[in-house]
Amino acid sequence: MKKFGFKSVALIFIIILGLFLTNNGGLIQIEKTAIVSAIGVDEENGELVITAQVILPQASDTSENAKAVVSGTGVTIGSAIDNIGSDTGWYPKLSFCKIIIVNQAILDERISEVINYLLYSTKIYDSVLLCASKQSAKDVLTATSPLDILSAYSLEKIFLKNPGKASNVFYTRAKDLAENMTSFSKTGMIPLIDIDNNDNIGKVEPTEKPPEESLKDIIFKSYETLLFNEGKISGQLNKTQTQTYNFLYKDVQESYYAVSYENTDALLRINDSKRKVKITCDNQNIYLSLNLELKATLVEIKENGKIILLPTPKILPKELTDNASLQLKNSIISLFDKMKDAKSDIFFIRESLYEKHPVKYKNLSQNYLERIKFSVNASVSSPDKN
């Protein structure tokens, strides 16, 4: 009896395993699993349009992963994602989603909705990268760049080339943006993507295909950064301001800094930095001190378009360090002026006041921008000798 029971259980197990592997049991075949690498958020006729970039595993061992782009519409993000399955038969699996792209045109009205979905949904991690796009999010997801056939992977390489290290590209994760926008500073920063059809890497020929199918051989530019104040776009950092902000808040490793003055252009490699953002106050004023010291070596220097050879390239000429320091100081001043113009508390002044001076916070937070006494110290010099 025991022997018969063991054989019966083994036979049933083999049958179930066979159904699972052949899909005759109604289970999903692995090659048809919809693994989503990125999601785009657009709006059309008052409804949200969610575009999912899906990785399609191929049956052959020698073939590369292909991609598909599927879309769904709905009044909310959740309903639009669910409608992708209803409309196309592809039910997105969001566990591997790396990036969320939101059309810049709808950020003011929809950014809070996007953040709330990312924070409270159990389908996607709140550590996902978040960015905005000048073009429609669908156009970004259907584009192909030389970095990767999947635009999501291309953008991830751009944003996370050196995680936590300073560069001229800003990046943020959904949970970080949510924390900043709900803090006492009520601020936020999102990188802005632009599609560049660069003739040097592939010319886009006229075609009868839909626009999303003709965006080939493009490059993504993400040098600009959108600023928020109380949930609304209030300003924008350019490439230089974005890099300067990164220098102030991130460690430096293999970063580069371009310096221009008179007829001279130089490229410096930043090897190390010392940085400090200091916020203090008294009963009437707020004191913001920004200090940044970059240690750099020379990569290249040109005068009137001609490369100049230096006997000791690791030691920067005094004229170069003086002009580089002045340029860096002016960039920090420009960053502070942008903060005031945009009324975006990117230095987290109000948050710092509340944490360190809660008694004075109520009074100082009123018209805080007019109370700021600003000072800056910036320098660029050769590395210290060992």
PDB file of N, CA and C in Angstrom, residues 197-199 202-211 213-218:
ATOM      1  N   ASN A 197      18.892  63.994 -32.542  1.00  0.00           N
ATOM      2  CA  ASN A 197      19.144  63.207 -33.753  1.00  0.00           C
ATOM      3  C   ASN A 197      20.469  63.644 -34.360  1.00  0.00           C
ATOM      4  N   ASN A 198      21.547  63.132 -33.791  1.00  0.00           N
ATOM      5  CA  ASN A 198      22.890  63.570 -34.156  1.00  0.00           C
ATOM      6  C   ASN A 198      23.311  62.968 -35.488  1.00  0.00           C
ATOM      7  N   ASP A 199      23.660  63.831 -36.446  1.00  0.00           N
ATOM      8  CA  ASP A 199      24.065  63.348 -37.769  1.00  0.00           C
ATOM      9  C   ASP A 199      25.338  62.522 -37.722  1.00  0.00           C
ATOM     10  N   GLY A 202      24.222  58.795 -36.905  1.00  0.00           N
ATOM     11  CA  GLY A 202      23.160  58.135 -37.668  1.00  0.00           C
ATOM     12  C   GLY A 202      22.118  59.128 -38.116  1.00  0.00           C
ATOM     13  N   LYS A 203      21.964  59.285 -39.411  1.00  0.00           N
ATOM     14  CA  LYS A 203      21.024  60.265 -39.930  1.00  0.00           C
ATOM     15  C   LYS A 203      19.644  59.664 -40.030  1.00  0.00           C
ATOM     16  N   VAL A 204      18.625  60.401 -39.625  1.00  0.00           N
ATOM     17  CA  VAL A 204      17.247  59.946 -39.702  1.00  0.00           C
ATOM     18  C   VAL A 204      16.702  60.289 -41.078  1.00  0.00           C
ATOM     19  N   GLU A 205      16.466  59.295 -41.889  1.00  0.00           N
ATOM     20  CA  GLU A 205      15.968  59.511 -43.235  1.00  0.00           C
ATOM     21  C   GLU A 205      14.451  59.688 -43.231  1.00  0.00           C
ATOM     22  N   PRO A 206      13.906  60.429 -44.222  1.00  0.00           N
ATOM     23  CA  PRO A 206      12.446  60.542 -44.323  1.00  0.00           C
ATOM     24  C   PRO A 206      11.823  59.168 -44.446  1.00  0.00           C
ATOM     25  N   THR A 207      10.683  58.977 -43.830  1.00  0.00           N
ATOM     26  CA  THR A 207      10.032  57.673 -43.810  1.00  0.00           C
ATOM     27  C   THR A 207       8.539  57.832 -43.691  1.00  0.00           C
ATOM     28  N   GLU A 208       7.827  56.828 -44.166  1.00  0.00           N
ATOM     29  CA  GLU A 208       6.371  56.818 -44.050  1.00  0.00           C
ATOM     30  C   GLU A 208       5.918  56.166 -42.756  1.00  0.00           C
ATOM     31  N   LYS A 209       6.861  55.648 -41.982  1.00  0.00           N
ATOM     32  CA  LYS A 209       6.516  54.971 -40.741  1.00  0.00           C
ATOM     33  C   LYS A 209       6.069  55.989 -39.706  1.00  0.00           C
ATOM     34  N   PRO A 210       5.336  55.564 -38.671  1.00  0.00           N
ATOM     35  CA  PRO A 210       4.961  56.471 -37.587  1.00  0.00           C
ATOM     36  C   PRO A 210       6.199  57.070 -36.945  1.00  0.00           C
ATOM     37  N   PRO A 211       6.093  58.270 -36.342  1.00  0.00           N
ATOM     38  CA  PRO A 211       7.257  58.944 -35.754  1.00  0.00           C
ATOM     39  C   PRO A 211       8.009  58.079 -34.761  1.00  0.00           C
ATOM     40  N   GLU A 213       8.575  55.008 -34.783  1.00  0.00           N
ATOM     41  CA  GLU A 213       9.372  53.969 -35.404  1.00  0.00           C
ATOM     42  C   GLU A 213      10.555  54.537 -36.165  1.00  0.00           C
ATOM     43  N   SER A 214      10.568  55.855 -36.396  1.00  0.00           N
ATOM     44  CA  SER A 214      11.631  56.452 -37.173  1.00  0.00           C
ATOM     45  C   SER A 214      12.728  57.073 -36.319  1.00  0.00           C
ATOM     46  N   LEU A 215      12.535  57.105 -35.001  1.00  0.00           N
ATOM     47  CA  LEU A 215      13.546  57.682 -34.117  1.00  0.00           C
ATOM     48  C   LEU A 215      14.657  56.659 -33.884  1.00  0.00           C
ATOM     49  N   LYS A 216      15.610  56.614 -34.805  1.00  0.00           N
ATOM     50  CA  LYS A 216      16.701  55.662 -34.719  1.00  0.00           C
ATOM     51  C   LYS A 216      18.028  56.401 -34.628  1.00  0.00           C
ATOM     52  N   ASP A 217      19.039  55.724 -34.083  1.00  0.00           N
ATOM     53  CA  ASP A 217      20.382  56.273 -34.023  1.00  0.00           C
ATOM     54  C   ASP A 217      20.394  57.671 -33.413  1.00  0.00           C
ATOM     55  N   ILE A 218      19.809  57.780 -32.244  1.00  0.00           N
ATOM     56  CA  ILE A 218      19.763  59.068 -31.562  1.00  0.00           C
ATOM     57  C   ILE A 218      20.630  59.000 -30.315  1.00  0.00           C
TER      58      ILE A 218
END
